[in-house]
Coordinates of C-alpha atoms in Angstrom, one line a residue:
M1 CA -17.9 78.4 -18.9
V2 CA -18.9 79.4 -15.5
S3 CA -17.9 82.9 -14.2
F4 CA -16.2 83.2 -10.9
S5 CA -13.2 84.8 -9.1
H6 CA -10.8 83.3 -6.7
A7 CA -11.8 86.0 -4.3
D8 CA -15.5 84.8 -4.3
T9 CA -16.7 83.5 -1.0
G10 CA -18.2 80.5 -2.9
T11 CA -19.7 77.4 -1.4
A12 CA -18.6 76.7 2.1
E13 CA -17.1 73.3 3.0
S14 CA -19.9 72.8 5.5
E15 CA -22.4 72.7 2.6
W16 CA -20.4 69.9 0.9
E17 CA -20.2 68.0 4.2
G18 CA -23.9 67.2 4.1
S19 CA -24.1 66.5 0.4
G20 CA -23.5 62.8 0.2
L21 CA -19.9 63.0 -1.1
A22 CA -18.7 60.9 1.8
V23 CA -20.6 57.9 0.7
L24 CA -19.7 58.0 -3.0
P25 CA -18.3 54.7 -4.2
E26 CA -14.6 54.1 -3.9
L27 CA -12.3 54.0 -6.9
P28 CA -12.3 50.3 -7.9
L29 CA -8.5 49.9 -8.0
D30 CA -6.6 48.3 -5.1
L31 CA -2.9 48.7 -4.3
G32 CA -2.0 45.7 -6.3
E33 CA -3.7 47.0 -9.4
L34 CA -2.2 50.5 -8.9
A35 CA 1.3 49.0 -8.7
G36 CA 1.0 47.4 -12.2
M37 CA -0.2 50.6 -13.8
A38 CA 1.3 53.8 -15.2
F39 CA -0.1 57.2 -14.3
V40 CA 0.4 60.4 -16.3
V41 CA -0.5 63.3 -14.0
L42 CA -1.3 66.6 -15.6
A43 CA -1.3 70.0 -13.8
A44 CA -2.1 73.3 -15.5
H45 CA -0.3 75.2 -12.7
P46 CA 1.9 74.4 -9.8
D47 CA -0.4 73.4 -6.9
D48 CA -3.1 71.8 -9.1
E49 CA -1.6 68.4 -8.6
T50 CA -1.5 68.9 -4.8
L51 CA -4.9 70.3 -4.3
G52 CA -6.8 67.8 -6.6
A53 CA -4.7 64.6 -6.3
G54 CA -2.0 65.1 -3.7
G55 CA -3.1 62.2 -1.5
F56 CA -3.6 59.9 -4.5
L57 CA -0.1 60.8 -5.7
A58 CA 1.3 59.7 -2.3
R59 CA -0.7 56.4 -2.6
L60 CA 0.6 55.7 -6.1
N61 CA 4.2 56.3 -4.9
A62 CA 3.7 53.9 -2.0
A63 CA 2.2 51.3 -4.2
G64 CA 5.2 51.5 -6.6
A65 CA 3.2 52.7 -9.6
A66 CA 5.0 54.4 -12.5
I67 CA 4.2 58.2 -12.2
D68 CA 5.0 61.0 -14.7
V69 CA 3.9 64.4 -13.6
L70 CA 3.6 66.9 -16.5
L71 CA 3.3 70.6 -15.5
C72 CA 2.1 72.8 -18.3
T73 CA 2.7 76.3 -17.0
A74 CA 4.7 78.0 -14.2
G75 CA 1.6 79.8 -13.0
E76 CA 3.3 83.1 -13.6
A77 CA 0.0 84.9 -14.0
S78 CA -1.4 84.2 -10.5
H79 CA -0.6 87.7 -9.3
P80 CA -0.9 90.0 -12.4
D81 CA -1.0 93.2 -10.3
S82 CA 1.9 92.4 -8.0
P83 CA 4.0 95.5 -7.2
S84 CA 6.8 93.3 -5.7
T85 CA 7.2 90.3 -8.0
T86 CA 7.6 90.1 -11.8
P87 CA 6.0 87.2 -13.7
D88 CA 9.5 85.8 -14.4
Q89 CA 10.4 86.0 -10.7
L90 CA 7.0 84.4 -9.7
A91 CA 7.6 81.6 -12.2
A92 CA 10.9 80.7 -10.6
V93 CA 9.3 80.7 -7.2
R94 CA 6.4 78.6 -8.2
L95 CA 8.5 76.0 -10.1
A96 CA 10.6 75.6 -6.9
E97 CA 7.4 75.1 -4.9
F98 CA 6.2 72.5 -7.4
R99 CA 9.4 70.5 -7.2
A100 CA 9.3 70.6 -3.4
A101 CA 5.6 69.6 -3.2
V102 CA 5.9 66.7 -5.7
S103 CA 9.1 65.4 -4.2
G104 CA 7.3 65.2 -0.8
L105 CA 4.3 63.5 -2.3
A106 CA 5.9 61.1 -4.7
P107 CA 9.7 61.1 -4.6
G108 CA 9.8 58.3 -7.1
A109 CA 7.8 60.2 -9.7
A110 CA 9.3 61.7 -12.9
R111 CA 8.6 65.4 -13.4
E112 CA 8.6 67.5 -16.5
F113 CA 7.8 71.2 -17.1
L114 CA 6.3 71.8 -20.6
H115 CA 6.9 75.6 -20.7
F116 CA 3.5 76.7 -21.9
R117 CA 2.0 80.2 -21.0
D118 CA -0.2 80.6 -18.0
G119 CA -3.8 81.4 -19.2
H120 CA -3.2 80.4 -22.8
L121 CA -3.3 76.6 -22.9
D122 CA -6.0 76.6 -25.6
A123 CA -3.3 77.6 -28.1
D124 CA -1.2 74.6 -27.3
R125 CA -3.7 71.7 -27.4
D126 CA -1.9 69.7 -30.0
R127 CA 1.5 70.1 -28.2
I128 CA 0.0 69.1 -24.9
A129 CA -1.6 66.0 -26.5
A130 CA 1.7 65.1 -28.1
A131 CA 3.5 65.4 -24.7
V132 CA 0.9 63.2 -23.0
R133 CA 1.1 60.5 -25.8
E134 CA 4.9 60.6 -25.5
S135 CA 4.7 60.0 -21.8
I136 CA 2.3 57.1 -22.3
A137 CA 4.5 55.5 -24.9
A138 CA 7.6 55.8 -22.7
S139 CA 5.7 53.9 -19.9
G140 CA 5.8 50.8 -22.0
R141 CA 2.4 49.7 -20.5
P142 CA -0.5 48.3 -22.5
A143 CA -3.2 51.0 -23.2
D144 CA -5.6 49.7 -20.6
R145 CA -2.9 49.8 -17.9
V146 CA -2.4 53.6 -18.4
V147 CA -4.4 56.2 -16.5
I148 CA -4.3 59.9 -17.2
V149 CA -5.0 62.1 -14.1
A150 CA -6.0 65.6 -15.1
P151 CA -8.1 68.6 -14.0
Y152 CA -11.9 68.2 -14.4
R153 CA -12.8 69.4 -17.9
S154 CA -15.6 71.6 -16.6
D155 CA -13.7 73.0 -13.6
G156 CA -14.5 76.6 -14.7
H157 CA -10.8 77.8 -15.1
T158 CA -9.9 78.1 -18.8
D159 CA -6.6 76.3 -18.5
H160 CA -8.2 73.5 -16.4
D161 CA -11.0 73.0 -18.8
V162 CA -8.6 72.9 -21.8
L163 CA -6.2 70.5 -20.1
G164 CA -9.1 68.3 -19.0
S165 CA -10.6 68.1 -22.5
V166 CA -7.3 67.3 -24.1
A167 CA -6.7 64.5 -21.5
A168 CA -10.2 63.2 -22.3
E169 CA -9.6 63.1 -26.0
V170 CA -6.2 61.3 -25.6
A171 CA -7.7 58.8 -23.2
A172 CA -10.7 58.0 -25.4
Q173 CA -8.6 57.7 -28.5
G174 CA -5.9 55.5 -26.9
G175 CA -8.2 53.4 -24.7
H176 CA -6.7 54.7 -21.5
G177 CA -8.3 55.3 -18.1
L178 CA -9.0 58.9 -17.0
L179 CA -9.3 60.4 -13.6
E180 CA -10.5 64.0 -13.6
Y181 CA -9.9 66.0 -10.4
P182 CA -12.0 69.1 -9.6
V183 CA -10.3 72.2 -8.0
W184 CA -12.3 75.4 -8.6
Y185 CA -15.6 73.3 -8.9
W186 CA -15.8 73.2 -5.1
L187 CA -15.9 77.0 -5.0
W188 CA -18.5 77.9 -7.7
A189 CA -20.7 74.7 -7.7
S190 CA -23.0 73.6 -4.9
P191 CA -24.4 70.2 -3.9
A192 CA -27.4 70.9 -6.1
D193 CA -25.2 70.5 -9.2
G194 CA -25.6 66.9 -10.2
A195 CA -22.2 66.3 -11.7
W196 CA -20.5 65.0 -8.6
A197 CA -23.1 62.2 -8.1
S198 CA -21.4 59.9 -10.6
W199 CA -17.9 60.5 -9.2
V200 CA -15.8 58.2 -7.0
R201 CA -13.8 58.7 -3.8
V202 CA -10.3 57.8 -2.8
P203 CA -10.3 57.6 1.0
L204 CA -6.9 58.9 2.3
T205 CA -4.9 57.3 5.1
A206 CA -3.5 59.5 7.9
D207 CA -0.1 59.4 6.3
E208 CA -1.5 60.4 2.9
Q209 CA -3.4 63.3 4.5
R210 CA -0.2 64.5 6.2
A211 CA 1.8 64.2 3.0
K212 CA -0.9 66.3 1.2
A213 CA -1.0 68.9 3.9
A214 CA 2.8 69.3 3.9
A215 CA 2.8 69.6 0.1
L216 CA 0.2 72.3 0.2
L217 CA 2.3 74.3 2.6
A218 CA 5.1 74.2 0.1
H219 CA 3.0 76.4 -2.3
T220 CA 3.7 79.4 -0.1
S221 CA 3.2 81.9 -2.9
Q222 CA -0.4 80.9 -3.2
I223 CA -1.5 80.4 0.4
Q224 CA 0.3 83.4 1.9
P225 CA 0.6 87.0 0.6
L226 CA 3.7 87.9 -1.5
S227 CA 3.9 91.1 0.6
D228 CA 1.6 93.4 2.5
Q229 CA 1.0 95.6 -0.6
P230 CA -2.2 95.6 -2.7
G231 CA -2.0 93.1 -5.5
D232 CA 0.1 90.6 -3.4
E233 CA -2.8 89.0 -1.5
A234 CA -2.9 85.3 -1.0
L235 CA -4.6 83.6 -4.0
L236 CA -6.0 80.7 -2.1
A237 CA -8.2 81.7 0.8
A238 CA -8.3 79.5 3.9
S239 CA -12.0 78.8 3.3
F240 CA -11.2 77.5 -0.2
V241 CA -8.3 75.4 1.1
D242 CA -10.8 73.8 3.5
H243 CA -12.2 71.8 0.6
F244 CA -8.9 70.0 0.3
S245 CA -8.5 68.9 3.9
R246 CA -11.2 66.2 3.5
P247 CA -10.1 62.6 4.4
W248 CA -10.7 61.6 0.8
E249 CA -10.2 63.0 -2.7
T250 CA -12.9 62.9 -5.4
F251 CA -12.5 62.1 -9.1
A252 CA -14.6 61.6 -12.2
W253 CA -13.5 58.1 -13.2
H254 CA -13.6 56.9 -16.7
R255 CA -12.6 53.3 -17.2
P256 CA -10.1 52.3 -19.9
A257 CA -11.0 51.0 -23.3
G258 CA -14.5 52.3 -23.4
G259 CA -15.6 51.1 -20.0
A260 CA -18.2 53.8 -19.3
N261 CA -20.8 53.3 -16.6
T262 CA -23.9 51.5 -17.6
A263 CA -27.5 51.3 -16.3
G264 CA -26.4 48.4 -14.1
D265 CA -23.9 50.7 -12.4
A266 CA -26.6 53.3 -11.8
E267 CA -28.4 51.3 -9.1
R268 CA -25.3 50.9 -7.0
I269 CA -24.1 54.5 -7.5
F270 CA -27.4 56.2 -6.7
D271 CA -28.3 53.9 -3.8
E272 CA -25.1 55.0 -2.2
V273 CA -25.7 58.7 -2.9
H274 CA -29.3 58.6 -1.6
A275 CA -28.2 56.6 1.5
G276 CA -25.9 59.5 2.4
A277 CA -28.3 62.4 1.9
T278 CA -32.0 62.7 1.9
D279 CA -32.0 65.2 -1.0
P280 CA -28.5 65.0 -2.6
W281 CA -29.5 67.3 -5.5
S282 CA -31.6 69.8 -3.5
Y283 CA -34.7 68.9 -5.6
A284 CA -37.0 70.2 -2.9
T285 CA -35.2 73.5 -2.2
S286 CA -33.2 74.6 -5.3
W287 CA -34.8 77.3 -7.3
Y288 CA -33.2 75.8 -10.4
E289 CA -35.0 72.5 -9.7
R290 CA -38.3 74.0 -8.7
R291 CA -38.3 76.3 -11.8
K292 CA -37.4 73.4 -14.1
R293 CA -40.1 71.3 -12.5
A294 CA -42.7 74.0 -13.1
L295 CA -41.7 74.3 -16.8
T296 CA -41.8 70.5 -17.2
V297 CA -45.4 70.3 -16.0
A298 CA -46.4 73.4 -17.9
V299 CA -45.4 72.0 -21.3
L300 CA -47.6 68.9 -21.0
P301 CA -50.1 69.4 -23.9
D302 CA -53.1 67.7 -22.1
A303 CA -54.7 68.8 -18.8
G304 CA -55.1 65.1 -17.8
Y305 CA -53.9 61.6 -18.7
G306 CA -55.4 58.2 -18.0
S307 CA -52.1 56.5 -17.2
G308 CA -48.7 58.0 -16.6
L309 CA -45.2 56.6 -16.2
E310 CA -42.1 58.4 -14.9
I311 CA -38.7 56.8 -15.6
G312 CA -36.0 57.8 -13.0
C313 CA -38.3 59.4 -10.4
S314 CA -35.6 59.7 -7.7
I315 CA -37.1 61.0 -4.5
G316 CA -40.5 61.8 -6.2
T317 CA -40.6 65.7 -6.3
L318 CA -41.7 65.7 -9.9
S319 CA -43.7 62.5 -9.4
V320 CA -46.2 64.2 -7.1
E321 CA -47.0 66.9 -9.7
L322 CA -47.3 64.3 -12.5
A323 CA -49.5 62.0 -10.5
A324 CA -51.9 64.9 -10.0
R325 CA -52.5 65.0 -13.8
C326 CA -53.0 61.2 -14.1
R327 CA -55.8 58.9 -13.1
E328 CA -53.2 56.1 -12.6
F329 CA -49.4 56.8 -12.2
V330 CA -46.3 54.6 -11.9
A331 CA -42.9 56.0 -10.7
V332 CA -39.9 53.9 -11.5
D333 CA -36.3 54.2 -10.3
A334 CA -33.2 52.0 -10.0
S335 CA -32.5 53.2 -6.4
S336 CA -34.5 51.5 -3.7
A337 CA -33.2 54.2 -1.3
A338 CA -34.7 57.0 -3.4
L339 CA -38.0 55.1 -3.9
V340 CA -38.6 55.1 -0.1
Q341 CA -38.9 58.9 -0.2
A342 CA -40.8 58.8 -3.5
G343 CA -43.4 56.5 -2.0
E344 CA -43.9 58.8 1.0
R345 CA -44.4 61.8 -1.3
L346 CA -47.0 59.8 -3.4
G347 CA -48.9 58.6 -0.3
S348 CA -51.7 61.2 -0.9
H349 CA -52.3 59.7 -4.4
P350 CA -53.9 56.3 -3.8
S351 CA -53.8 55.5 -7.6
A352 CA -50.0 56.1 -7.7
R353 CA -47.4 53.4 -7.1
T354 CA -43.6 53.0 -7.2
L355 CA -41.6 50.2 -8.8
H356 CA -37.9 49.3 -8.2
L357 CA -36.7 48.6 -11.8
T358 CA -33.5 49.0 -13.8
V359 CA -34.6 50.2 -17.2
P360 CA -34.5 49.3 -20.1
Q361 CA -33.7 45.7 -19.0
Y362 CA -37.0 45.6 -17.1
W363 CA -40.1 47.6 -17.9
P364 CA -43.5 48.0 -16.2
D365 CA -46.5 46.2 -17.6
G366 CA -49.4 48.0 -19.2
R367 CA -49.9 50.8 -21.7
F368 CA -49.5 54.6 -21.0
D369 CA -50.8 57.9 -22.2
L370 CA -47.8 59.8 -20.8
V371 CA -44.2 58.7 -20.3
V372 CA -41.7 61.1 -18.7
V373 CA -37.9 60.6 -18.9
S374 CA -36.3 63.4 -16.9
E375 CA -32.5 63.6 -16.1
T376 CA -32.2 59.8 -16.8
G377 CA -31.3 59.2 -20.4
Y378 CA -27.6 60.0 -20.1
Y379 CA -27.2 57.3 -17.5
L380 CA -27.6 54.7 -20.2
T381 CA -25.3 53.6 -23.0
A382 CA -26.4 54.4 -26.6
E383 CA -27.6 50.8 -26.9
E384 CA -29.5 50.9 -23.7
L385 CA -31.1 54.2 -24.7
A386 CA -32.2 52.7 -28.0
E387 CA -33.8 49.9 -26.1
L388 CA -35.5 52.4 -23.8
F389 CA -37.0 54.3 -26.7
A390 CA -38.2 50.9 -28.2
R391 CA -39.9 50.2 -24.9
V392 CA -41.6 53.6 -24.9
K393 CA -42.7 53.1 -28.5
G394 CA -44.2 49.7 -27.6
S395 CA -46.1 50.9 -24.5
L396 CA -47.3 54.4 -25.3
N397 CA -50.9 54.6 -26.6
P398 CA -51.5 56.3 -30.0
G399 CA -51.6 60.1 -29.5
G400 CA -49.7 59.7 -26.2
T401 CA -47.1 62.1 -24.9
L402 CA -43.4 61.5 -24.4
L403 CA -41.6 64.2 -22.4
L404 CA -37.8 64.4 -22.2
C405 CA -35.9 66.8 -19.9
H406 CA -32.1 66.7 -19.6
W407 CA -29.1 68.6 -18.3
R408 CA -27.0 70.0 -21.2
H409 CA -23.5 69.9 -19.8
P410 CA -21.1 66.9 -19.8
V411 CA -22.0 64.1 -17.4
T412 CA -18.7 62.6 -16.4
G413 CA -18.4 58.9 -16.1
W414 CA -21.2 58.3 -18.5
E415 CA -21.3 57.9 -22.3
L416 CA -24.0 60.3 -23.3
D417 CA -25.1 63.9 -22.5
G418 CA -28.5 65.5 -22.6
D419 CA -28.4 67.0 -26.1
T420 CA -27.3 63.6 -27.5
V421 CA -30.2 61.9 -25.7
H422 CA -32.7 64.2 -27.4
A423 CA -31.0 63.9 -30.8
L424 CA -31.1 60.1 -30.6
A425 CA -34.8 60.2 -29.6
R426 CA -35.6 62.3 -32.7
Q427 CA -33.5 60.0 -34.9
Q428 CA -35.0 56.7 -33.6
L429 CA -38.7 57.7 -33.0
R430 CA -39.3 60.2 -35.8
W431 CA -42.3 61.5 -33.9
P432 CA -43.6 65.0 -34.2
T433 CA -42.2 67.4 -31.7
A434 CA -45.1 69.2 -29.9
G435 CA -42.9 71.5 -27.9
L436 CA -39.2 72.3 -27.5
Y437 CA -37.5 74.6 -24.9
R438 CA -33.8 75.0 -24.5
E439 CA -31.7 77.2 -22.3
K440 CA -28.0 77.1 -21.2
D441 CA -28.5 74.3 -18.6
F442 CA -31.3 72.1 -19.8
V443 CA -33.4 71.0 -22.8
L444 CA -37.1 70.2 -22.5
E445 CA -38.9 68.4 -25.3
V446 CA -42.4 66.9 -25.9
F447 CA -43.1 64.2 -28.6
V448 CA -46.5 62.9 -29.6
S449 CA -46.9 59.2 -30.6
P450 CA -48.6 58.9 -34.0
G451 CA -52.4 58.4 -33.6
P452 CA -55.6 60.3 -33.6
E453 CA -55.3 64.0 -34.3
R454 CA -55.4 66.1 -31.1
P455 CA -58.5 68.3 -30.5

């Protein structure tokens, strides 16, 4: 759980504008498809639905989709120190604001208030899941024609995270689609956080943008002070609201019936991301990335290697340091846009080369003394990852080094996470671990292929 306050200045919208968000792939559902589907829209508090998915709600309504909006709490805890308004009074105000906002966005939508306590959704997981399943059943649609729209499960607010995780469980168990909308993420995260790179956009028409702006104005208790007394300040600062005036909305999209992204999707997704920004994850400037890179190179057990291979090299910031330790070096990536920059960075290493390959379906020729798989394994399915490790096993020389490094948080839109990637490597390869380093955000591990004993 990240730590932040609504009063934090956070990441400015100007930083997100140059991040590559604007060129993320679009949600692959047209108006005709939307019209034949049912959408269960979850909000932890009044205004969540407007901030995260207001424009999308307007689109669903125009398409004629079946919409059921489930509001979990009245948001009565938004101003705990208010001298002018009791929690009960605030609940009544916010419920009226919710009705006005949703009526403006989607007048044809059904609405239901579930009467849970603000800030305590963790105690009501089972009841929330039951309410979502009841709504799905009432829709009468086949499982794969139902989509749950919910807060991003790693949004950083406890109620958002709980509701998002419940939605993910129900979707996975029932074979439904899932759209996760971030809200507080835009405040505490930055473009260097890699989560957004696998998300999708819903570009908004001018009418959808106007409908969303009007709905946001309906939430007066959150965007304006309750009074001029301390404790009654506006909860949503203008700089925060700026994140929701974009001409698109952004979602983590999980296809129904187990349709997670695969290695084949990675080429399209990351080409689009790199085409929109030269360094979308701030590899070259982020202290987190620079520090992780230094640790990665430092754990290599040998001073030098005859031949090295990096899978998923991106723009080549790690590649340059690995190439300096290898007589020959190959950097591989599925994104041709990223490889342009990687090739430029490796220009000072004449024995280094780049290859445009989608692994594990394709694999470079030759044998290697070092293979590095950094922040790549979770973009594969479990079956693809097993094939990748089989490829590594078949091409790594005896006594060679396999280095894995992966982000430890959920990677939305993809089947695996970093810890699972490493666990599957241990299970499949059964090679000795020569070094293991874990911290909150990433895990770094070195394996040694069976062979001659190391000096």
